[in-house]
């Protein structure tokens, strides 16, 4: 296998040493406590997970292996100066913490090309689902059906040692990641383009190939796809998709199971489906006011949404307390390539108005936009007007991050996850004693 395995082989022992030392010397040190409000409130802020692929600071936003988004985009290898980086290079960064050379990217890209053929039975599985089934359901079903191919499951049956688990996990990850865009694009062409799948290319990089298979060949869109896949890849391990992946994998369910679970979590409107909901909200706003709305019109529309008891999609975050830098990166793309696009202008005006509305509303702890407030406008501009597909795009990208996370979970021998529950009666008795 390729250079990535050699690299992982060389770094895993050091990481194991670091973790072993921490547990041995500081295993009893208290890092985080939990309040009753946190137990009932989604464990917000409780430090109970380790993730080395990325870290989310509430005020700064995401860093991939210590690098901000602008740093990541600048330093990763790319086709030319104007292009956005190759997503497989980003995957190497997430996995190893190192910026790959062009040679490493080529090697990894070759690995992906050699693994991108999807077995025929997967097309049968997808085709057997009613065509109006949500694209995320079709996608997650396809990933789950592919579980039959898991090398880890086979090796486990043969009795593989715990210290070696990461190897078949890495193999499974490359096999699955290589096929994800092929399956996602098939679903896109099945539902929206009258069943006209496009064969994968064996020369285009993973990002550009996905755009190609969806039927979008412009250089600009291929670059947007690369940017999109990088931005949506990893957001540490406590978000619903990443945590679902980590939890399911902790039972030693293989990567096909855990990524299918991650996609199921991503499909919720408070998480990844917000990208679909947000563009629908923006288009509804434009339809109501016949084009790009004024700030007064947006304010009125936002209050109508809030007063009807709904959330404003694309705004707020469980961790972030400022504008999401993934939003900013997409806004910069739009300012460069589509400044006059009416949907982008609407998204831009919403940004001027909604934070103040949410502040006045007084509920959301974070009134600023997240990644989902912008992504749909960019897709829409290039002709991907089918909002139902947006979360599948997110899912392909998120798989990069969560696959890297579980390879490390297995390399570091993380235990099966099993936090302790208490009953409401026990909590009442506990506070009464206090
Ligand atoms: N519009 C209206 N109300 C909002 C809001 C928004 N955009 N964001 C938060 N609130 C409300 C919450 O619903 C909650 O109300 P209740 O007290 O009635 O339950 C209150 O403000 C406090 O919530 P919070 O602590 O600020 O936010 P949470 O950590 O509980 O939830 C999130 C975070 C993202 C689910 C929430 O902000 C939200 O629903 N946003 C809209 C959906 C969205 O954009 N999701 C995508 C997030 C990014 C991603 O995962 O892809």
Short mmCIF file of C-alpha atoms and ligand atoms in Angstrom, two decimals:
data_model
loop_
_atom_site.label_atom_id
_atom_site.label_comp_id
_atom_site.label_asym_id
_atom_site.label_seq_id
_atom_site.Cartn_x
_atom_site.Cartn_y
_atom_site.Cartn_z
CA UNK A 1 0.00 0.00 0.00
CA UNK A 2 1.00 3.65 -0.32
CA UNK A 3 3.04 6.24 1.49
CA UNK A 4 0.23 6.98 3.92
CA UNK A 5 0.60 3.60 5.62
CA UNK A 6 4.36 4.09 6.09
CA UNK A 7 3.69 7.50 7.60
CA UNK A 8 1.02 6.21 9.98
CA UNK A 9 3.29 3.31 10.98
CA UNK A 10 6.03 5.78 11.90
CA UNK A 11 3.90 8.19 13.96
CA UNK A 12 1.47 5.90 15.80
CA UNK A 13 4.06 4.61 18.34
CA UNK A 14 4.91 8.18 19.48
CA UNK A 15 1.25 9.05 19.94
CA UNK A 16 0.62 5.84 21.85
CA UNK A 17 3.53 6.74 24.14
CA UNK A 18 2.12 10.24 24.80
CA UNK A 19 -1.34 8.94 25.66
CA UNK A 20 -0.03 6.10 27.84
CA UNK A 21 2.14 8.55 29.80
CA UNK A 22 -0.79 10.95 30.32
CA UNK A 23 -3.07 8.23 31.62
CA UNK A 24 -0.35 6.71 33.83
CA UNK A 25 0.88 9.97 35.37
CA UNK A 26 -2.28 12.11 35.33
CA UNK A 27 -5.15 9.67 34.99
CA UNK A 28 -6.94 11.07 38.08
CA UNK A 29 -6.61 14.76 37.18
CA UNK A 30 -10.03 16.46 36.77
CA UNK A 31 -10.32 18.23 33.39
CA UNK A 32 -14.04 19.01 33.33
CA UNK A 33 -17.02 18.80 35.63
CA UNK A 34 -20.66 18.49 34.70
CA UNK A 35 -23.63 20.47 35.98
CA UNK A 36 -27.26 19.40 36.08
CA UNK A 37 -28.06 21.97 33.37
CA UNK A 38 -25.41 20.40 31.14
CA UNK A 39 -26.81 16.91 31.67
CA UNK A 40 -30.24 18.05 30.50
CA UNK A 41 -28.79 20.46 27.94
CA UNK A 42 -26.96 18.24 25.50
CA UNK A 43 -23.70 18.12 27.51
CA UNK A 44 -22.71 21.49 26.08
CA UNK A 45 -19.17 22.41 27.14
CA UNK A 46 -18.43 19.14 28.96
CA UNK A 47 -14.93 18.06 27.99
CA UNK A 48 -15.35 14.34 27.54
CA UNK A 49 -13.78 13.54 24.18
CA UNK A 50 -10.32 13.64 22.63
CA UNK A 51 -9.87 14.71 19.02
CA UNK A 52 -6.49 15.47 17.48
CA UNK A 53 -7.51 16.01 13.86
CA UNK A 54 -9.10 19.41 14.53
CA UNK A 55 -10.02 21.78 17.34
CA UNK A 56 -12.91 24.25 17.52
CA UNK A 57 -12.32 27.45 19.46
CA UNK A 58 -15.57 29.33 20.20
CA UNK A 59 -14.13 32.68 19.12
CA UNK A 60 -11.61 31.70 16.49
CA UNK A 61 -13.39 28.79 14.81
CA UNK A 62 -11.91 25.61 13.45
CA UNK A 63 -8.23 24.75 13.17
CA UNK A 64 -7.28 21.64 11.23
CA UNK A 65 -4.29 20.08 13.01
CA UNK A 66 -3.49 23.51 14.39
CA UNK A 67 -3.94 25.43 11.12
CA UNK A 68 -6.66 28.03 10.44
CA UNK A 69 -8.71 27.80 7.24
CA UNK A 70 -6.68 30.51 5.40
CA UNK A 71 -3.42 28.79 6.44
CA UNK A 72 -4.73 25.39 5.33
CA UNK A 73 -5.86 26.72 1.96
CA UNK A 74 -2.53 28.45 1.43
CA UNK A 75 -0.17 25.64 2.28
CA UNK A 76 -1.79 22.50 0.85
CA UNK A 77 -0.69 21.36 -2.63
CA UNK A 78 -2.87 22.50 -5.54
CA UNK A 79 -3.06 22.24 -9.31
CA UNK A 80 -1.89 25.83 -9.81
CA UNK A 81 -1.69 29.11 -7.92
CA UNK A 82 -5.33 30.02 -8.63
CA UNK A 83 -6.75 26.62 -7.70
CA UNK A 84 -8.07 25.41 -4.34
CA UNK A 85 -6.16 22.54 -2.72
CA UNK A 86 -6.68 18.87 -3.41
CA UNK A 87 -9.02 17.45 -0.73
CA UNK A 88 -6.94 14.25 -0.50
CA UNK A 89 -4.01 16.41 0.58
CA UNK A 90 -6.23 17.82 3.29
CA UNK A 91 -7.09 14.28 4.36
CA UNK A 92 -3.40 13.53 4.72
CA UNK A 93 -3.05 16.62 6.91
CA UNK A 94 -5.99 15.54 9.10
CA UNK A 95 -4.58 12.04 9.45
CA UNK A 96 -0.92 12.78 10.02
CA UNK A 97 -0.68 16.43 11.09
CA UNK A 98 1.76 17.08 8.26
CA UNK A 99 1.41 19.01 5.02
CA UNK A 100 1.86 16.52 2.17
CA UNK A 101 4.21 16.99 -0.76
CA UNK A 102 2.85 16.78 -4.30
CA UNK A 103 4.35 13.27 -4.50
CA UNK A 104 2.34 12.15 -1.47
CA UNK A 105 -0.85 13.70 -2.87
CA UNK A 106 -0.30 11.89 -6.18
CA UNK A 107 0.27 8.62 -4.38
CA UNK A 108 -2.88 9.03 -2.30
CA UNK A 109 -4.90 10.14 -5.31
CA UNK A 110 -3.75 6.98 -7.15
CA UNK A 111 -4.91 4.91 -4.19
CA UNK A 112 -8.33 6.56 -4.43
CA UNK A 113 -8.54 6.05 -8.20
CA UNK A 114 -7.73 2.36 -7.86
CA UNK A 115 -10.52 1.91 -5.31
CA UNK A 116 -13.36 3.95 -6.85
CA UNK A 117 -15.23 1.12 -8.61
CA UNK A 118 -18.56 0.57 -6.85
CA UNK A 119 -19.90 -3.01 -6.84
CA UNK A 120 -22.99 -3.47 -8.96
CA UNK A 121 -25.18 -4.60 -6.06
CA UNK A 122 -24.95 -1.05 -4.63
CA UNK A 123 -26.68 0.36 -7.72
CA UNK A 124 -29.39 -2.27 -7.25
CA UNK A 125 -29.80 -1.26 -3.60
CA UNK A 126 -30.10 2.43 -4.49
CA UNK A 127 -32.44 1.72 -7.40
CA UNK A 128 -34.71 -0.34 -5.14
CA UNK A 129 -35.46 2.68 -2.93
CA UNK A 130 -38.38 4.88 -4.08
CA UNK A 131 -36.94 7.79 -6.03
CA UNK A 132 -38.58 10.37 -3.76
CA UNK A 133 -36.76 8.96 -0.70
CA UNK A 134 -34.59 11.77 0.71
CA UNK A 135 -31.12 11.75 -0.94
CA UNK A 136 -29.50 11.44 2.51
CA UNK A 137 -31.45 8.24 3.18
CA UNK A 138 -30.39 6.86 -0.20
CA UNK A 139 -26.79 7.81 0.54
CA UNK A 140 -26.64 6.37 4.05
CA UNK A 141 -28.36 3.17 2.82
CA UNK A 142 -25.74 2.79 0.08
CA UNK A 143 -22.89 3.21 2.58
CA UNK A 144 -24.45 0.68 4.94
CA UNK A 145 -25.04 -1.81 2.13
CA UNK A 146 -21.35 -1.57 1.24
CA UNK A 147 -20.47 -2.85 4.73
CA UNK A 148 -20.15 -6.32 3.24
CA UNK A 149 -16.78 -5.13 1.86
CA UNK A 150 -15.30 -4.26 5.27
CA UNK A 151 -11.79 -5.60 5.69
CA UNK A 152 -11.82 -4.82 9.40
CA UNK A 153 -14.90 -7.02 9.91
CA UNK A 154 -13.14 -9.88 8.10
CA UNK A 155 -9.85 -9.39 9.95
CA UNK A 156 -11.67 -9.24 13.27
CA UNK A 157 -13.26 -12.58 12.57
CA UNK A 158 -9.82 -14.01 11.90
CA UNK A 159 -8.60 -12.66 15.26
CA UNK A 160 -6.55 -9.54 14.42
CA UNK A 161 -4.63 -8.02 17.37
CA UNK A 162 -5.95 -4.79 18.91
CA UNK A 163 -2.72 -2.92 18.11
CA UNK A 164 -3.26 -3.68 14.42
CA UNK A 165 -6.89 -2.53 14.15
CA UNK A 166 -5.93 0.76 12.57
CA UNK A 167 -4.57 -0.96 9.45
CA UNK A 168 -7.86 -2.43 8.15
CA UNK A 169 -9.59 0.76 9.33
CA UNK A 170 -7.27 2.78 7.09
CA UNK A 171 -7.90 0.35 4.22
CA UNK A 172 -11.66 0.55 4.76
CA UNK A 173 -11.44 4.34 4.89
CA UNK A 174 -9.66 4.60 1.57
CA UNK A 175 -11.99 2.07 -0.04
CA UNK A 176 -15.07 3.90 1.20
CA UNK A 177 -13.88 7.48 0.66
CA UNK A 178 -12.89 6.66 -2.92
CA UNK A 179 -16.43 5.43 -3.61
CA UNK A 180 -18.45 8.05 -1.74
CA UNK A 181 -18.49 10.72 -4.50
CA UNK A 182 -19.28 8.03 -7.07
CA UNK A 183 -22.30 6.87 -5.06
CA UNK A 184 -23.38 10.42 -4.18
CA UNK A 185 -23.18 11.55 -7.81
CA UNK A 186 -25.12 8.46 -8.89
CA UNK A 187 -27.91 9.42 -6.47
CA UNK A 188 -27.85 12.99 -7.82
CA UNK A 189 -28.11 11.86 -11.45
CA UNK A 190 -30.73 9.24 -10.55
CA UNK A 191 -33.07 11.66 -8.81
CA UNK A 192 -32.56 14.92 -10.66
CA UNK A 193 -31.10 14.03 -14.07
CA UNK A 194 -33.34 11.20 -15.23
CA UNK A 195 -31.04 8.32 -14.32
CA UNK A 196 -28.04 9.40 -16.40
CA UNK A 197 -24.97 8.46 -14.34
CA UNK A 198 -21.56 9.74 -15.45
CA UNK A 199 -18.54 7.45 -15.20
CA UNK A 200 -15.77 8.53 -12.80
CA UNK A 201 -12.54 9.83 -14.34
CA UNK A 202 -9.26 8.12 -13.55
CA UNK A 203 -7.27 11.34 -13.88
CA UNK A 204 -9.25 14.03 -12.07
CA UNK A 205 -8.61 14.58 -8.36
CA UNK A 206 -11.20 13.44 -5.80
CA UNK A 207 -12.90 16.86 -5.62
CA UNK A 208 -12.94 17.66 -9.33
CA UNK A 209 -14.04 14.11 -10.10
CA UNK A 210 -17.09 14.53 -7.87
CA UNK A 211 -18.07 17.71 -9.76
CA UNK A 212 -17.50 15.87 -13.05
CA UNK A 213 -19.71 12.93 -12.06
CA UNK A 214 -22.48 15.29 -10.99
CA UNK A 215 -22.24 16.81 -14.48
CA UNK A 216 -20.55 20.14 -13.70
CA UNK A 217 -17.34 20.66 -15.63
CA UNK A 218 -16.37 24.31 -15.12
CA UNK A 219 -13.01 25.01 -13.51
CA UNK A 220 -14.72 27.39 -11.08
CA UNK A 221 -17.17 24.76 -9.86
CA UNK A 222 -14.42 22.16 -9.50
CA UNK A 223 -12.56 24.63 -7.30
CA UNK A 224 -15.69 25.35 -5.30
CA UNK A 225 -16.13 21.61 -4.77
CA UNK A 226 -12.55 21.30 -3.48
CA UNK A 227 -13.11 24.22 -1.13
CA UNK A 228 -16.46 22.80 0.02
CA UNK A 229 -15.00 19.37 0.76
CA UNK A 230 -12.17 20.85 2.82
CA UNK A 231 -14.34 23.31 4.76
CA UNK A 232 -16.97 20.74 5.73
CA UNK A 233 -14.56 17.91 6.54
CA UNK A 234 -13.85 18.11 10.24
CA UNK A 235 -15.19 20.08 13.22
CA UNK A 236 -13.65 18.17 16.15
CA UNK A 237 -15.51 15.17 17.54
CA UNK A 238 -18.47 16.41 19.62
CA UNK A 239 -20.81 17.47 16.78
CA UNK A 240 -23.61 15.00 16.08
CA UNK A 241 -22.15 13.38 12.95
CA UNK A 242 -18.62 13.01 14.33
CA UNK A 243 -19.83 11.87 17.71
CA UNK A 244 -22.20 9.30 16.19
CA UNK A 245 -19.28 7.96 14.18
CA UNK A 246 -17.00 7.81 17.22
CA UNK A 247 -19.67 6.16 19.40
CA UNK A 248 -20.65 3.48 16.89
CA UNK A 249 -17.03 2.73 16.08
CA UNK A 250 -16.19 2.37 19.76
CA UNK A 251 -18.17 -0.90 19.74
CA UNK A 252 -15.76 -2.00 16.98
CA UNK A 253 -18.50 -1.70 14.40
CA UNK A 254 -16.54 -1.06 11.22
CA UNK A 255 -16.20 2.20 9.33
CA UNK A 256 -19.14 1.52 7.01
CA UNK A 257 -21.46 1.27 10.00
CA UNK A 258 -20.02 4.30 11.74
CA UNK A 259 -20.05 6.55 8.68
CA UNK A 260 -23.59 5.53 7.86
CA UNK A 261 -24.48 6.52 11.44
CA UNK A 262 -22.63 9.82 11.02
CA UNK A 263 -24.68 10.53 7.89
CA UNK A 264 -27.89 9.76 9.77
CA UNK A 265 -26.97 12.38 12.37
CA UNK A 266 -25.96 14.87 9.72
CA UNK A 267 -29.39 14.49 8.14
CA UNK A 268 -31.08 16.38 11.00
CA UNK A 269 -32.24 19.99 10.41
CA UNK A 270 -30.32 21.28 13.44
CA UNK A 271 -27.11 19.85 11.96
CA UNK A 272 -26.22 19.25 8.28
CA UNK A 273 -29.72 19.51 6.84
CA UNK A 274 -29.62 23.18 7.84
CA UNK A 275 -27.87 23.85 4.50
CA UNK A 276 -30.99 22.67 2.64
CA UNK A 277 -33.29 24.50 5.05
CA UNK A 278 -31.29 27.69 4.83
CA UNK A 279 -31.36 27.98 1.06
CA UNK A 280 -35.07 27.18 1.06
CA UNK A 281 -35.53 29.99 3.61
CA UNK A 282 -33.50 32.42 1.46
CA UNK A 283 -35.41 31.48 -1.72
CA UNK A 284 -38.72 31.84 0.15
CA UNK A 285 -37.63 35.30 1.22
CA UNK A 286 -36.72 36.27 -2.35
CA UNK A 287 -39.96 34.89 -3.70
CA UNK A 288 -42.01 36.80 -1.17
CA UNK A 289 -40.37 40.11 -2.04
CA UNK A 290 -39.79 39.49 -5.77
CA UNK A 291 -35.99 39.50 -5.81
CA UNK A 292 -33.24 40.73 -3.53
CA UNK A 293 -35.10 41.95 -0.42
CA UNK A 294 -34.36 45.16 1.46
CA UNK A 295 -33.03 45.06 5.01
CA UNK A 296 -36.49 46.03 6.35
CA UNK A 297 -38.10 43.18 4.44
CA UNK A 298 -35.53 40.69 5.76
CA UNK A 299 -36.11 41.89 9.30
CA UNK A 300 -39.86 41.39 8.93
CA UNK A 301 -39.39 37.90 7.43
CA UNK A 302 -36.93 36.88 10.17
CA UNK A 303 -39.38 37.93 12.89
CA UNK A 304 -42.17 36.01 11.16
CA UNK A 305 -39.98 32.88 11.27
CA UNK A 306 -39.12 33.38 14.93
CA UNK A 307 -42.68 34.26 15.94
CA UNK A 308 -43.98 31.11 14.31
CA UNK A 309 -41.68 29.15 16.63
CA UNK A 310 -39.10 28.14 14.05
CA UNK A 311 -35.32 28.62 14.06
CA UNK A 312 -33.55 30.74 11.46
CA UNK A 313 -31.52 28.09 9.65
CA UNK A 314 -27.80 28.74 9.23
CA UNK A 315 -27.58 30.91 12.35
CA UNK A 316 -26.40 29.94 15.82
CA UNK A 317 -23.99 27.26 16.96
CA UNK A 318 -23.49 24.98 19.92
CA UNK A 319 -19.81 25.96 20.31
CA UNK A 320 -19.03 28.97 18.10
CA UNK A 321 -19.59 32.48 19.45
CA UNK A 322 -18.66 34.45 16.34
CA UNK A 323 -19.11 34.27 12.57
CA UNK A 324 -18.04 30.81 11.46
CA UNK A 325 -14.76 31.11 9.48
CA UNK A 326 -16.20 28.47 7.13
CA UNK A 327 -18.92 31.03 6.34
CA UNK A 328 -16.26 33.68 5.78
CA UNK A 329 -14.24 31.45 3.44
CA UNK A 330 -17.35 30.84 1.32
CA UNK A 331 -18.21 34.53 1.37
CA UNK A 332 -14.73 35.34 0.07
CA UNK A 333 -15.24 32.84 -2.75
CA UNK A 334 -18.57 34.51 -3.61
CA UNK A 335 -17.09 38.01 -3.52
CA UNK A 336 -14.44 36.87 -5.97
CA UNK A 337 -16.48 34.80 -8.40
CA UNK A 338 -20.15 35.79 -8.11
CA UNK A 339 -20.47 39.22 -6.45
CA UNK A 340 -23.55 40.15 -8.50
CA UNK A 341 -25.48 36.92 -7.94
CA UNK A 342 -28.89 37.82 -6.44
CA UNK A 343 -28.98 34.82 -4.09
CA UNK A 344 -25.53 35.72 -2.77
CA UNK A 345 -26.62 39.34 -2.37
CA UNK A 346 -29.62 38.16 -0.37
CA UNK A 347 -27.41 35.93 1.82
CA UNK A 348 -25.14 38.95 2.30
CA UNK A 349 -28.04 41.21 3.33
CA UNK A 350 -29.36 38.54 5.69
CA UNK A 351 -25.93 38.64 7.38
CA UNK A 352 -26.40 42.39 7.96
CA UNK A 353 -29.81 41.93 9.55
CA UNK A 354 -30.30 38.56 11.25
CA UNK A 355 -27.62 38.78 13.98
CA UNK A 356 -29.33 41.90 15.41
CA UNK A 357 -32.76 40.27 15.16
CA UNK A 358 -31.48 37.21 17.04
CA UNK A 359 -29.87 39.45 19.67
CA UNK A 360 -33.20 41.26 20.18
CA UNK A 361 -35.01 37.91 20.24
CA UNK A 362 -32.68 37.07 23.13
CA UNK A 363 -32.58 33.29 22.96
CA UNK A 364 -29.74 32.13 20.71
CA UNK A 365 -26.38 32.26 22.50
CA UNK A 366 -24.68 32.81 19.18
CA UNK A 367 -26.44 35.16 16.73
CA UNK A 368 -23.82 34.71 13.99
CA UNK A 369 -23.98 32.63 10.80
CA UNK A 370 -22.57 29.11 10.57
CA UNK A 371 -21.27 27.19 7.55
CA UNK A 372 -24.79 26.30 6.36
CA UNK A 373 -25.86 29.92 5.95
CA UNK A 374 -23.70 30.27 2.86
CA UNK A 375 -23.09 26.96 1.13
CA UNK A 376 -26.42 26.70 -0.70
CA UNK A 377 -26.06 30.07 -2.41
CA UNK A 378 -22.80 28.94 -4.03
CA UNK A 379 -24.23 25.64 -5.21
CA UNK A 380 -27.31 27.40 -6.55
CA UNK A 381 -25.20 29.81 -8.57
CA UNK A 382 -23.50 26.95 -10.44
CA UNK A 383 -26.80 25.22 -11.23
CA UNK A 384 -27.16 22.78 -8.33
CA UNK A 385 -30.60 24.07 -7.50
CA UNK A 386 -31.80 20.83 -5.93
CA UNK A 387 -31.68 21.78 -2.25
CA UNK A 388 -32.47 18.20 -1.20
CA UNK A 389 -28.99 17.17 -2.33
CA UNK A 390 -27.05 19.74 -0.31
CA UNK A 391 -26.64 17.60 2.80
CA UNK A 392 -25.22 14.76 0.69
CA UNK A 393 -22.44 17.13 -0.39
CA UNK A 394 -21.83 17.84 3.29
CA UNK A 395 -21.84 14.09 4.00
CA UNK A 396 -19.14 13.31 1.44
CA UNK A 397 -16.99 16.04 2.97
CA UNK A 398 -17.69 15.10 6.60
CA UNK A 399 -16.62 11.52 5.88
CA UNK A 400 -13.04 12.78 5.35
CA UNK A 401 -12.85 14.10 8.89
CA UNK A 402 -14.69 11.35 10.71
CA UNK A 403 -12.77 8.61 8.90
CA UNK A 404 -9.50 10.20 10.05
CA UNK A 405 -10.89 10.46 13.58
CA UNK A 406 -11.80 6.78 13.93
CA UNK A 407 -8.56 5.54 12.42
CA UNK A 408 -6.90 7.34 15.34
CA UNK A 409 -9.49 6.07 17.83
CA UNK A 410 -8.43 2.56 16.88
CA UNK A 411 -4.73 3.38 16.70
CA UNK A 412 -4.84 4.76 20.24
CA UNK A 413 -7.02 1.90 21.48
CA UNK A 414 -9.94 4.02 22.74
CA UNK A 415 -12.44 2.08 24.84
CA UNK A 416 -16.04 1.34 24.07
CA UNK A 417 -17.97 4.54 24.90
CA UNK A 418 -20.34 4.15 27.83
CA UNK A 419 -21.10 7.26 29.92
CA UNK A 420 -23.14 6.73 33.07
CA UNK A 421 -26.82 7.70 33.32
CA UNK A 422 -28.65 8.85 36.42
CA UNK A 423 -32.39 9.14 37.01
CA UNK A 424 -34.25 12.41 37.58
CA UNK A 425 -35.25 11.07 41.01
CA UNK A 426 -31.57 10.53 41.89
CA UNK A 427 -30.74 14.08 40.86
CA UNK A 428 -33.63 15.42 42.97
CA UNK A 429 -32.43 13.42 45.97
CA UNK A 430 -28.86 14.58 45.42
CA UNK A 431 -29.78 18.29 45.36
CA UNK A 432 -32.10 17.85 48.36
CA UNK A 433 -29.19 16.45 50.43
CA UNK A 434 -27.02 19.41 49.43
N1 LIG B 1 -33.02 30.75 15.39
C1 LIG B 1 -33.91 30.79 16.41
N2 LIG B 1 -33.65 30.35 17.64
C2 LIG B 1 -32.42 29.87 17.86
C3 LIG B 1 -31.43 29.83 16.87
C4 LIG B 1 -31.78 30.28 15.58
N3 LIG B 1 -30.92 30.21 14.55
N4 LIG B 1 -30.32 29.30 17.40
C5 LIG B 1 -30.60 29.00 18.69
N5 LIG B 1 -31.88 29.34 18.96
C6 LIG B 1 -32.63 29.10 20.20
C7 LIG B 1 -32.63 27.63 20.51
O1 LIG B 1 -33.61 26.93 19.77
C8 LIG B 1 -32.87 27.61 21.99
O2 LIG B 1 -34.24 27.82 22.21
P1 LIG B 1 -35.00 27.07 23.41
O3 LIG B 1 -34.39 27.64 24.66
O4 LIG B 1 -36.42 27.44 23.20
O5 LIG B 1 -34.74 25.61 23.25
C9 LIG B 1 -32.11 28.85 22.45
O6 LIG B 1 -31.95 29.69 21.29
C10 LIG B 1 -30.74 28.55 23.01
O7 LIG B 1 -30.02 27.79 22.06
P2 LIG B 1 -28.43 27.88 21.95
O8 LIG B 1 -27.86 27.42 23.27
O9 LIG B 1 -28.01 29.19 21.44
O10 LIG B 1 -28.13 26.85 20.78
P3 LIG B 1 -27.90 25.27 20.90
O11 LIG B 1 -26.47 25.03 21.25
O12 LIG B 1 -28.93 24.62 21.74
O13 LIG B 1 -28.18 24.82 19.39
C11 LIG B 1 -28.03 25.07 17.03
C12 LIG B 1 -27.28 25.12 18.36
C13 LIG B 1 -27.06 25.15 15.89
C14 LIG B 1 -28.77 23.72 16.94
C15 LIG B 1 -29.05 26.25 16.99
O14 LIG B 1 -28.34 27.47 17.01
C16 LIG B 1 -29.97 26.20 15.80
O15 LIG B 1 -31.01 25.54 15.87
N6 LIG B 1 -29.59 26.90 14.66
C17 LIG B 1 -30.36 26.84 13.45
C18 LIG B 1 -30.07 25.51 12.73
C19 LIG B 1 -28.67 25.49 12.16
O16 LIG B 1 -28.22 26.41 11.51
N7 LIG B 1 -27.98 24.35 12.36
C20 LIG B 1 -26.66 24.12 11.74
C21 LIG B 1 -25.47 24.23 12.71
C22 LIG B 1 -24.18 23.93 12.01
C23 LIG B 1 -24.10 22.48 11.59
O17 LIG B 1 -24.09 21.61 12.46
O18 LIG B 1 -24.11 22.20 10.37
#
